[in-house]
Short mmCIF file of C-alpha atoms in Angstrom, two decimals:
data_model
loop_
_atom_site.label_atom_id
_atom_site.label_comp_id
_atom_site.label_asym_id
_atom_site.label_seq_id
_atom_site.Cartn_x
_atom_site.Cartn_y
_atom_site.Cartn_z
CA UNK A 83 -23.00 44.33 -37.15
CA UNK A 84 -19.69 43.79 -38.87
CA UNK A 85 -17.83 44.38 -35.61
CA UNK A 86 -19.89 41.77 -33.82
CA UNK A 87 -19.23 39.14 -36.51
CA UNK A 88 -15.49 39.77 -36.35
CA UNK A 89 -15.53 39.44 -32.55
CA UNK A 90 -17.50 36.18 -32.74
CA UNK A 91 -15.08 34.72 -35.27
CA UNK A 92 -12.08 35.73 -33.15
CA UNK A 93 -13.66 34.11 -30.11
CA UNK A 94 -14.16 30.87 -31.98
CA UNK A 95 -10.51 30.80 -33.05
CA UNK A 96 -9.08 31.90 -29.68
CA UNK A 97 -11.27 29.58 -27.59
CA UNK A 98 -10.74 26.74 -30.03
CA UNK A 99 -6.95 27.07 -29.95
CA UNK A 100 -6.82 27.46 -26.17
CA UNK A 101 -9.10 24.45 -25.68
CA UNK A 102 -7.11 22.37 -28.16
CA UNK A 103 -3.73 23.26 -26.61
CA UNK A 104 -5.04 22.62 -23.09
CA UNK A 105 -6.43 19.23 -24.12
CA UNK A 106 -3.15 18.35 -25.87
CA UNK A 107 -1.17 19.41 -22.79
CA UNK A 108 -3.32 17.29 -20.46
CA UNK A 109 -3.13 14.28 -22.79
CA UNK A 110 0.66 14.45 -23.11
CA UNK A 111 1.63 15.50 -19.60
CA UNK A 112 -1.16 14.31 -17.27
CA UNK A 113 0.80 11.31 -15.99
CA UNK A 114 3.88 13.15 -14.59
CA UNK A 115 1.64 15.93 -13.27
CA UNK A 116 -0.80 13.46 -11.72
CA UNK A 117 1.86 11.41 -9.98
CA UNK A 118 3.93 14.42 -8.96
CA UNK A 119 0.91 15.58 -6.95
CA UNK A 120 1.45 12.52 -4.73
CA UNK A 121 5.06 13.39 -3.94
CA UNK A 122 4.28 15.60 -0.97
CA UNK A 123 2.02 12.89 0.49
CA UNK A 124 4.56 10.11 -0.11
CA UNK A 125 7.32 11.91 1.77
CA UNK A 126 7.50 10.92 5.41
CA UNK A 127 7.45 14.08 7.52
CA UNK A 128 5.80 14.90 10.82
CA UNK A 129 2.95 16.66 9.01
CA UNK A 130 2.58 14.51 5.90
CA UNK A 131 -0.43 12.42 4.94
CA UNK A 132 1.79 9.36 5.16
CA UNK A 133 2.79 10.02 8.77
CA UNK A 134 -0.42 8.95 10.51
CA UNK A 135 -0.69 5.72 8.52
CA UNK A 136 3.00 4.98 9.13
CA UNK A 137 2.96 5.72 12.88
CA UNK A 138 0.32 3.08 13.57
CA UNK A 139 -0.84 1.00 10.64
CA UNK A 140 -4.52 1.87 10.18
CA UNK A 141 -4.83 -0.66 7.36
CA UNK A 142 -5.41 -4.08 9.00
CA UNK A 143 -2.42 -6.40 8.91
CA UNK A 144 -2.92 -10.01 9.93
CA UNK A 145 -0.58 -12.86 10.79
CA UNK A 146 -1.69 -16.43 10.16
CA UNK A 147 0.32 -18.98 12.14
CA UNK A 148 0.28 -22.69 11.30
CA UNK A 149 1.73 -25.13 13.84
CA UNK A 150 3.27 -28.48 12.92
CA UNK A 151 2.20 -31.37 15.15
CA UNK A 152 4.65 -34.28 15.34
CA UNK A 153 2.38 -37.34 15.37
CA UNK A 154 4.97 -40.14 15.78
CA UNK A 155 7.98 -38.89 17.77
CA UNK A 156 8.73 -42.22 19.49
CA UNK A 157 8.68 -44.16 16.24
CA UNK A 158 10.86 -41.52 14.62
CA UNK A 159 13.44 -41.58 17.42
CA UNK A 160 13.53 -45.39 17.33
CA UNK A 161 14.11 -45.01 13.57
CA UNK A 162 11.22 -47.32 12.75
CA UNK A 163 9.23 -44.60 10.92
CA UNK A 164 9.82 -41.33 9.15
CA UNK A 165 8.77 -38.28 11.12
CA UNK A 166 5.20 -37.29 10.30
CA UNK A 167 3.87 -33.77 10.71
CA UNK A 168 0.32 -32.49 10.42
CA UNK A 169 -0.55 -28.83 10.01
CA UNK A 170 -2.73 -27.11 12.63
CA UNK A 171 -4.44 -23.75 12.27
CA UNK A 172 -4.36 -21.14 11.08
CA UNK A 173 -4.27 -19.17 14.32
CA UNK A 174 -4.89 -15.61 13.19
CA UNK A 175 -3.63 -12.47 14.90
CA UNK A 176 -4.20 -8.79 14.17
CA UNK A 177 -0.67 -7.39 13.80
CA UNK A 178 0.15 -3.77 14.65
CA UNK A 179 3.43 -1.93 14.20
CA UNK A 180 3.63 1.17 16.38
CA UNK A 181 6.43 3.67 16.04
CA UNK A 182 7.39 5.53 19.20
CA UNK A 183 10.12 7.87 20.47
CA UNK A 184 10.37 9.30 16.97
CA UNK A 185 13.32 11.59 16.20
CA UNK A 186 13.46 13.48 12.88
CA UNK A 187 17.08 13.86 11.81
CA UNK A 188 18.70 16.55 9.67
CA UNK A 189 20.03 13.99 7.16
CA UNK A 190 16.49 13.15 5.94
CA UNK A 191 16.16 10.09 8.15
CA UNK A 192 13.93 9.28 11.11
CA UNK A 193 14.86 7.20 14.17
CA UNK A 194 12.18 5.30 16.11
CA UNK A 195 11.38 2.36 18.36
CA UNK A 196 9.27 -0.35 16.78
CA UNK A 197 6.60 -1.86 19.01
CA UNK A 198 5.04 -5.03 17.65
CA UNK A 199 1.65 -6.21 18.85
CA UNK A 200 -0.20 -9.44 18.06
CA UNK A 201 -3.86 -9.71 19.10
CA UNK A 202 -5.52 -13.09 18.70
CA UNK A 203 -8.69 -13.11 16.57
CA UNK A 204 -10.54 -16.31 17.56
CA UNK A 205 -13.48 -15.79 15.19
CA UNK A 206 -11.13 -15.87 12.20
CA UNK A 207 -9.01 -18.76 13.46
CA UNK A 208 -9.26 -22.50 13.00
CA UNK A 209 -8.49 -23.57 16.55
CA UNK A 210 -7.80 -22.17 20.01
CA UNK A 211 -4.59 -21.10 21.71
CA UNK A 212 -5.17 -23.91 24.22
CA UNK A 213 -4.70 -26.55 21.48
CA UNK A 214 -1.90 -29.02 22.29
CA UNK A 215 1.03 -29.38 19.89
CA UNK A 216 3.83 -31.93 19.96
CA UNK A 217 7.15 -30.92 18.45
CA UNK A 218 10.88 -30.91 19.06
CA UNK A 219 12.24 -29.80 22.45
CA UNK A 220 13.89 -26.64 21.15
CA UNK A 221 15.46 -25.80 24.54
CA UNK A 222 17.26 -29.13 24.83
CA UNK A 223 18.30 -29.14 21.18
CA UNK A 224 19.60 -25.55 21.43
CA UNK A 225 21.72 -26.39 24.47
CA UNK A 226 22.82 -29.61 22.81
CA UNK A 227 23.92 -27.53 19.84
CA UNK A 228 26.54 -25.96 22.10
CA UNK A 229 27.75 -29.24 23.60
CA UNK A 230 30.73 -29.37 21.28
CA UNK A 231 31.86 -26.00 22.64
CA UNK A 232 31.70 -27.10 26.29
CA UNK A 233 34.72 -28.23 28.26
CA UNK A 234 34.76 -31.67 29.85
CA UNK A 235 33.21 -30.40 33.10
CA UNK A 236 30.44 -28.65 31.19
CA UNK A 237 29.68 -31.76 29.17
CA UNK A 238 29.50 -33.85 32.34
CA UNK A 239 27.08 -31.42 34.00
CA UNK A 240 24.95 -31.20 30.87
CA UNK A 241 24.79 -34.98 30.51
CA UNK A 242 23.70 -35.42 34.11
CA UNK A 243 21.18 -32.57 33.87
CA UNK A 244 19.61 -34.06 30.77
CA UNK A 245 19.33 -37.49 32.41
CA UNK A 246 17.71 -36.08 35.54
CA UNK A 247 15.54 -33.34 34.06
CA UNK A 248 14.82 -34.02 30.40
CA UNK A 249 13.38 -37.39 29.51
CA UNK A 250 12.50 -36.69 25.88
CA UNK A 251 13.72 -34.61 22.98
CA UNK A 252 10.13 -33.76 22.14
CA UNK A 253 7.52 -31.85 24.13
CA UNK A 254 3.77 -31.26 24.13
CA UNK A 255 2.67 -27.72 24.92
CA UNK A 256 -0.24 -25.43 24.11
CA UNK A 257 -0.11 -23.09 21.13
CA UNK A 258 -0.09 -20.13 23.50
CA UNK A 259 2.93 -21.51 25.43
CA UNK A 260 4.86 -22.26 22.28
CA UNK A 261 4.24 -18.83 20.79
CA UNK A 262 3.82 -15.85 23.14
CA UNK A 263 3.39 -16.96 26.74
CA UNK A 264 6.45 -19.18 26.78
CA UNK A 265 7.07 -22.04 29.19
CA UNK A 266 9.56 -22.66 31.93
CA UNK A 267 11.82 -25.60 31.13
CA UNK A 268 13.63 -27.12 34.10
CA UNK A 269 16.74 -27.46 32.00
CA UNK A 270 17.03 -23.68 31.98
CA UNK A 271 17.74 -23.82 35.71
CA UNK A 272 21.23 -25.25 35.08
CA UNK A 273 22.23 -22.34 32.85
CA UNK A 274 23.38 -20.26 35.81
CA UNK A 275 25.75 -23.08 36.73
CA UNK A 276 27.23 -23.02 33.24
CA UNK A 277 27.65 -19.26 33.36
CA UNK A 278 29.50 -19.48 36.67
CA UNK A 279 31.84 -22.00 35.09
CA UNK A 280 32.49 -19.59 32.24
CA UNK A 281 30.69 -21.75 29.66
CA UNK A 282 28.97 -19.84 26.85
CA UNK A 283 25.34 -20.92 26.65
CA UNK A 284 24.22 -18.05 24.45
CA UNK A 285 21.36 -15.69 25.10
CA UNK A 286 18.71 -18.04 26.50
CA UNK A 287 15.85 -16.45 28.52
CA UNK A 288 14.23 -17.93 31.62
CA UNK A 289 11.19 -18.96 29.57
CA UNK A 290 11.03 -20.22 26.02
CA UNK A 291 8.49 -19.32 23.33
CA UNK A 292 9.02 -18.49 19.70
CA UNK A 293 7.54 -15.01 20.21
CA UNK A 294 8.24 -14.75 23.93
CA UNK A 295 9.03 -11.16 25.00
CA UNK A 296 8.21 -9.85 21.53
CA UNK A 297 4.51 -9.07 21.91
CA UNK A 298 3.89 -5.51 23.15
CA UNK A 299 6.92 -5.50 25.40
CA UNK A 300 9.74 -3.03 25.97
CA UNK A 301 12.20 -5.92 26.30
CA UNK A 302 12.34 -6.42 22.56
CA UNK A 303 11.87 -3.05 20.87
CA UNK A 304 14.24 -2.75 17.93
CA UNK A 305 15.44 0.76 17.09
CA UNK A 306 15.44 1.67 13.41
CA UNK A 307 16.70 4.55 11.35
CA UNK A 308 15.10 4.83 7.89
CA UNK A 309 15.12 7.33 5.03
CA UNK A 310 12.13 9.68 4.90
CA UNK A 311 12.31 10.39 1.16
CA UNK A 312 12.25 14.15 1.87
CA UNK A 313 15.28 14.74 -0.31
CA UNK A 314 14.93 11.70 -2.57
CA UNK A 315 11.75 9.63 -2.84
CA UNK A 316 13.80 6.82 -4.33
CA UNK A 317 15.23 6.24 -0.84
CA UNK A 318 11.88 6.31 0.99
CA UNK A 319 11.58 3.55 3.59
CA UNK A 320 15.11 2.21 3.08
CA UNK A 321 16.57 1.01 6.40
CA UNK A 322 19.80 2.81 7.25
CA UNK A 323 20.53 1.24 10.65
CA UNK A 324 19.15 -1.29 13.13
CA UNK A 325 19.87 -0.75 16.81
CA UNK A 326 22.34 1.93 15.69
CA UNK A 327 24.29 -0.52 13.53
CA UNK A 328 24.61 -0.65 9.75
CA UNK A 329 25.79 -4.27 9.93
CA UNK A 330 24.11 -7.17 11.69
CA UNK A 331 27.30 -8.76 12.99
CA UNK A 332 26.14 -12.23 12.03
CA UNK A 333 27.14 -12.92 8.44
CA UNK A 334 29.87 -11.50 6.20
CA UNK A 335 30.29 -9.10 3.27
CA UNK A 336 27.04 -7.78 1.73
CA UNK A 337 24.95 -10.45 3.50
CA UNK A 338 25.60 -8.71 6.81
CA UNK A 339 24.48 -5.24 5.70
CA UNK A 340 21.35 -3.67 7.15
CA UNK A 341 19.34 -2.94 4.00
CA UNK A 342 15.94 -3.10 2.36
CA UNK A 343 12.49 -2.00 3.50
CA UNK A 344 10.60 -2.92 6.66
CA UNK A 345 7.69 -3.69 4.33
CA UNK A 346 5.40 -0.72 4.93
CA UNK A 347 7.20 2.03 2.97
CA UNK A 348 8.96 1.56 -0.36
CA UNK A 349 11.07 3.79 -2.63
CA UNK A 350 9.10 5.42 -5.42
CA UNK A 351 11.18 3.62 -8.08
CA UNK A 352 11.08 0.24 -6.30
CA UNK A 353 8.91 -1.32 -9.03
CA UNK A 354 11.52 -0.42 -11.67
CA UNK A 355 14.21 -2.57 -10.05
CA UNK A 356 14.82 -6.26 -10.59
CA UNK A 357 14.98 -7.06 -6.86
CA UNK A 358 13.00 -5.97 -3.80
CA UNK A 359 14.55 -6.50 -0.37
CA UNK A 360 12.67 -6.87 2.94
CA UNK A 361 14.67 -6.48 6.15
CA UNK A 362 13.63 -9.00 8.83
CA UNK A 363 15.18 -8.16 12.22
CA UNK A 364 14.31 -11.58 13.68
CA UNK A 365 16.45 -13.11 10.90
CA UNK A 366 19.30 -10.59 11.27
CA UNK A 367 19.21 -9.86 7.56
CA UNK A 368 17.30 -9.10 4.39
CA UNK A 369 15.23 -11.34 2.12
CA UNK A 370 15.64 -10.63 -1.59
CA UNK A 371 12.66 -11.15 -3.88
CA UNK A 372 12.88 -11.29 -7.68
CA UNK A 373 10.69 -9.32 -10.07
CA UNK A 374 8.11 -11.62 -11.62
CA UNK A 375 6.50 -9.03 -13.89
CA UNK A 376 3.47 -6.76 -14.25
CA UNK A 377 0.19 -7.63 -12.58
CA UNK A 378 -3.26 -6.05 -12.50
CA UNK A 379 -4.57 -5.87 -8.93
CA UNK A 380 -7.97 -4.29 -8.21
CA UNK A 381 -7.79 -2.85 -11.71
CA UNK A 382 -4.50 -1.09 -10.88
CA UNK A 383 -1.20 -1.61 -12.73
CA UNK A 384 1.30 -3.15 -10.34
CA UNK A 385 4.56 -5.13 -10.31
CA UNK A 386 4.99 -8.37 -8.36
CA UNK A 387 8.17 -9.65 -6.68
CA UNK A 388 8.44 -13.27 -5.53
CA UNK A 389 10.74 -15.67 -3.72
CA UNK A 390 12.70 -18.13 -5.85
CA UNK A 391 15.19 -20.94 -5.37
CA UNK A 392 17.91 -18.28 -5.15
CA UNK A 393 16.35 -16.47 -2.18
CA UNK A 394 17.52 -18.95 0.48
CA UNK A 395 20.35 -20.38 -1.57
CA UNK A 396 23.72 -20.99 0.08
CA UNK A 397 25.84 -19.98 -2.92
CA UNK A 398 25.17 -22.86 -5.31
CA UNK A 399 22.49 -21.17 -7.41
CA UNK A 400 23.29 -17.62 -6.35
CA UNK A 401 27.03 -17.07 -5.67
CA UNK A 402 26.28 -13.79 -3.86
CA UNK A 403 24.52 -15.79 -1.13
CA UNK A 404 27.62 -17.75 -0.14
CA UNK A 405 28.28 -15.15 2.57
CA UNK A 406 25.20 -16.42 4.45
CA UNK A 407 27.09 -19.64 5.21
CA UNK A 408 28.85 -18.73 8.43
CA UNK A 409 30.56 -22.09 8.74
CA UNK A 410 32.18 -22.72 5.37
CA UNK A 411 33.24 -26.27 6.37
CA UNK A 412 29.61 -27.42 6.64
CA UNK A 413 27.55 -27.42 3.46
CA UNK A 414 23.79 -27.90 3.57
CA UNK A 415 21.42 -28.13 0.60
CA UNK A 416 19.91 -24.89 -0.68
CA UNK A 417 16.54 -23.64 0.48
CA UNK A 418 17.14 -22.77 4.15
CA UNK A 419 19.00 -19.93 5.85
CA UNK A 420 21.15 -20.57 8.89
CA UNK A 421 19.95 -18.35 11.78
CA UNK A 422 22.04 -20.05 14.46
CA UNK A 423 24.35 -17.07 15.02
CA UNK A 424 21.35 -14.72 15.09
CA UNK A 425 19.17 -16.63 17.58
CA UNK A 426 21.86 -18.75 19.33
CA UNK A 427 20.43 -22.12 18.42
CA UNK A 428 20.23 -24.56 15.48
CA UNK A 429 17.39 -22.61 13.92
CA UNK A 430 16.91 -22.36 10.16
CA UNK A 431 14.46 -20.33 8.10
CA UNK A 432 12.80 -21.56 4.92
CA UNK A 433 9.63 -21.02 3.00
CA UNK A 434 6.59 -23.02 4.17
CA UNK A 435 6.69 -26.76 3.53
CA UNK A 436 10.25 -26.23 2.22
CA UNK A 437 8.90 -24.55 -0.90
CA UNK A 438 11.74 -23.72 -3.34
CA UNK A 439 14.14 -25.82 -1.25
CA UNK A 440 16.16 -28.88 -2.16
CA UNK A 441 14.00 -32.01 -2.19
CA UNK A 442 16.25 -33.73 0.39
CA UNK A 443 14.58 -31.76 3.20
CA UNK A 444 11.34 -33.61 2.45
CA UNK A 445 12.86 -37.09 2.03
CA UNK A 446 13.04 -37.94 5.73
CA UNK A 447 9.72 -36.42 6.83
CA UNK A 448 6.08 -36.73 5.82
CA UNK A 449 3.46 -34.00 5.65
CA UNK A 450 5.22 -31.45 3.46
CA UNK A 451 3.26 -30.38 0.36
CA UNK A 452 4.77 -27.20 -1.09
CA UNK A 453 2.51 -25.19 -3.40
CA UNK A 454 3.44 -21.81 -4.88
CA UNK A 455 -0.01 -20.28 -4.41
CA UNK A 456 0.06 -21.08 -0.67
CA UNK A 457 3.72 -20.95 0.27
CA UNK A 458 5.54 -18.47 -1.94
CA UNK A 459 6.65 -15.14 -0.43
CA UNK A 460 5.52 -12.18 -2.55
CA UNK A 461 4.96 -8.43 -2.50
CA UNK A 462 3.08 -6.30 -5.02
CA UNK A 463 3.97 -2.63 -5.56
CA UNK A 464 2.26 0.14 -7.51
CA UNK A 465 3.96 0.46 -10.88
CA UNK A 466 4.46 4.24 -10.75
CA UNK A 467 4.45 5.18 -7.05
CA UNK A 468 6.09 2.15 -5.43
CA UNK A 469 3.24 1.97 -2.88
CA UNK A 470 2.66 -1.39 -1.23
CA UNK A 471 -0.49 -2.93 -2.68
CA UNK A 472 -0.20 -6.49 -1.34
CA UNK A 473 2.14 -8.52 0.81
CA UNK A 474 2.11 -12.26 1.41
CA UNK A 475 5.07 -12.70 3.73
CA UNK A 476 5.39 -16.47 4.22
CA UNK A 477 8.21 -18.00 6.25
CA UNK A 478 8.84 -21.20 8.19
CA UNK A 479 10.98 -21.83 11.28
CA UNK A 480 12.84 -25.13 11.50
CA UNK A 481 15.11 -26.80 14.06
CA UNK A 482 18.06 -28.82 12.83
CA UNK A 483 18.31 -32.12 14.70
CA UNK A 484 21.48 -34.19 14.47
CA UNK A 485 23.27 -36.77 16.62
CA UNK A 486 26.21 -35.81 18.86
CA UNK A 487 28.34 -38.98 19.16
CA UNK A 488 29.54 -39.81 22.64
CA UNK A 489 26.94 -37.61 24.30
CA UNK A 490 24.20 -39.92 25.60
CA UNK A 491 21.07 -37.80 25.28
CA UNK A 492 21.81 -36.79 21.70
CA UNK A 493 23.83 -39.75 20.44
CA UNK A 494 20.97 -41.59 18.67
CA UNK A 495 19.06 -38.65 17.19
CA UNK A 496 18.16 -38.82 13.49
CA UNK A 497 19.57 -36.12 11.25
CA UNK A 498 16.52 -34.16 10.04
CA UNK A 499 15.31 -30.59 9.66
CA UNK A 500 12.23 -30.40 11.88
CA UNK A 501 9.52 -27.91 10.83
CA UNK A 502 8.02 -26.20 13.90
CA UNK A 503 5.61 -23.59 12.51
CA UNK A 504 5.12 -21.23 9.59
CA UNK A 505 3.38 -17.91 9.26
CA UNK A 506 1.85 -15.68 6.64
CA UNK A 507 1.63 -11.92 7.10
CA UNK A 508 -0.82 -10.15 4.84
CA UNK A 509 -2.73 -6.90 4.42
CA UNK A 510 -6.50 -6.84 4.21
CA UNK A 511 -7.68 -3.60 2.64
CA UNK A 512 -11.14 -2.50 3.90
CA UNK A 513 -13.71 -2.37 1.09
CA UNK A 514 -14.09 1.41 1.29
CA UNK A 515 -10.31 1.95 1.16
CA UNK A 516 -9.99 -0.52 -1.70
CA UNK A 517 -12.67 1.40 -3.61
CA UNK A 518 -10.88 4.69 -2.91
CA UNK A 519 -7.57 3.30 -4.15
CA UNK A 520 -9.19 1.90 -7.28
CA UNK A 521 -10.95 5.22 -7.94
CA UNK A 522 -7.84 7.30 -7.26
CA UNK A 523 -5.21 5.16 -8.97
CA UNK A 524 -7.25 3.60 -11.77
CA UNK A 525 -10.35 5.63 -12.70
CA UNK A 526 -8.94 9.09 -11.99
CA UNK A 527 -6.21 8.71 -14.67
CA UNK A 528 -8.83 7.46 -17.15
CA UNK A 529 -11.06 10.42 -16.33
CA UNK A 530 -8.19 12.87 -16.76
CA UNK A 531 -7.25 11.31 -20.12
CA UNK A 532 -10.89 11.48 -21.19
CA UNK A 533 -11.05 15.18 -20.26
CA UNK A 534 -7.94 15.78 -22.36
CA UNK A 535 -9.43 14.06 -25.39
CA UNK A 536 -12.73 15.89 -24.98
CA UNK A 537 -10.92 19.24 -24.85
CA UNK A 538 -8.95 18.38 -27.99
CA UNK A 539 -12.14 17.45 -29.86
CA UNK A 540 -13.94 20.54 -28.56
CA UNK A 541 -11.01 22.72 -29.61
CA UNK A 542 -10.97 21.24 -33.11
CA UNK A 543 -14.76 21.77 -33.41
CA UNK A 544 -14.45 25.41 -32.33
CA UNK A 545 -11.63 26.02 -34.82
CA UNK A 546 -13.65 24.40 -37.61
CA UNK A 547 -16.72 26.44 -36.68
CA UNK A 548 -14.57 29.58 -36.68
CA UNK A 549 -13.16 28.66 -40.08
CA UNK A 550 -16.58 28.11 -41.66
CA UNK A 551 -17.98 31.22 -40.03
CA UNK A 552 -15.13 33.24 -41.53
CA UNK A 553 -15.67 31.64 -44.91
CA UNK A 554 -19.42 32.31 -44.69
CA UNK A 555 -18.95 35.96 -43.73
CA UNK A 556 -16.41 36.44 -46.54
CA UNK A 557 -18.77 34.91 -49.07
CA UNK A 558 -21.64 37.03 -47.71
CA UNK A 559 -19.54 40.21 -47.98
CA UNK A 560 -18.48 39.32 -51.55
CA UNK A 561 -22.11 38.72 -52.47
CA UNK A 562 -23.18 42.05 -50.94
CA UNK A 563 -20.42 43.86 -52.85
CA UNK A 564 -21.56 42.34 -56.15
CA UNK A 565 -25.13 43.48 -55.52
CA UNK A 566 -23.92 46.95 -54.57
CA UNK A 567 -21.82 47.39 -57.74
CA UNK A 568 -24.63 46.00 -59.90
CA UNK A 569 -26.98 48.62 -58.48
CA UNK A 570 -24.45 51.35 -59.22
CA UNK A 571 -24.10 50.22 -62.82
CA UNK A 572 -27.82 50.51 -63.32
#
């Protein structure tokens, strides 16, 4: 009987202490242990959980495209009215990024071809691809941009070609022609003549469209080399090279470096930094976003990064951005990035409706109404893991129009930045995946913490029970001894 009581008391103490220590350990160390369990899945290897999602994005990504329709081109060109633009759309496309010809390198990087596919989703769109849009004649303006570089013979040929072929500096085409299908401009037929004369016309294809030869085609498959995070998760997704180059060859200094994330994979410590960079190959450079602060998304702790006035600054508000100004003799107001050396035309990028840009871009045109909630570029990353939780990639493409004195076709043009279209790329998490993420990243930690607290309480209870049991048995033994000695005395 005595032996059994001793064993029971020992069990109370031992179990109580083990339970208490286990609960304390879980409470203090659950977070690093919980997140470290994700490390193997975060690493990008041929057999990792991340690989299948990365190879072909299974989470739906959509691109909304808004076209700008120029409603009064003749009045604008006669300088009787300001240019007026109305927004059409959105035209929504399911966007897929496929990685092919993958090569896993020994230096913890992976090299691959990036295939980009846009599939039109008519049921989600506000309009059809057959809709007509009037805007600037980008082909004529792009060739006109190079007029100053032509010799006298080239200028004469160009002037005659424009008089015979091009009657207007604006065109009306369908959405499909302007975006993916492209259209054949007769002016492109004189390019071969220029080339034979040794005149540099830039890289101008036989058809023109803003996304021509980019949709599911081998003609425009950029080759990337990115870090896999195998050795260091804080490098995961960082672009090392683009088309085997670590510099774009367009800008200067740090502005020309190939850097940042392609948007789908991010370093584990990305949320800890003050800046997040997205590499955009079509822009020949990176876009830097500034940390806005913590944000709760789907009940999950995240960190948000947003575009600011400094993002597309030319060095006035952010001196580091001065290297984006290729031509230092020409200064333009902040808020747009010169892509002319990247795309071989007077093309400039901005945020939609010239959001966060100098007000002068909106002085000479009507129809621009910048609003942060609709036009700001932002990404949201998981606070601990750096996983992408939300992206609202919003950018606008503009054509710079200006007069070229002494060159008939372009001599009377107004000097304005013409908005052509803007797009928003975003992720739409399926409801079941959203629930899984919320359960895994939000409720699982709470459950683990709760288990830790329960174990601590249970351990304390067992120790207290053991203590009182010991005290009870000691008092019982003392009482029995007193009775025994009292009997002896009698």
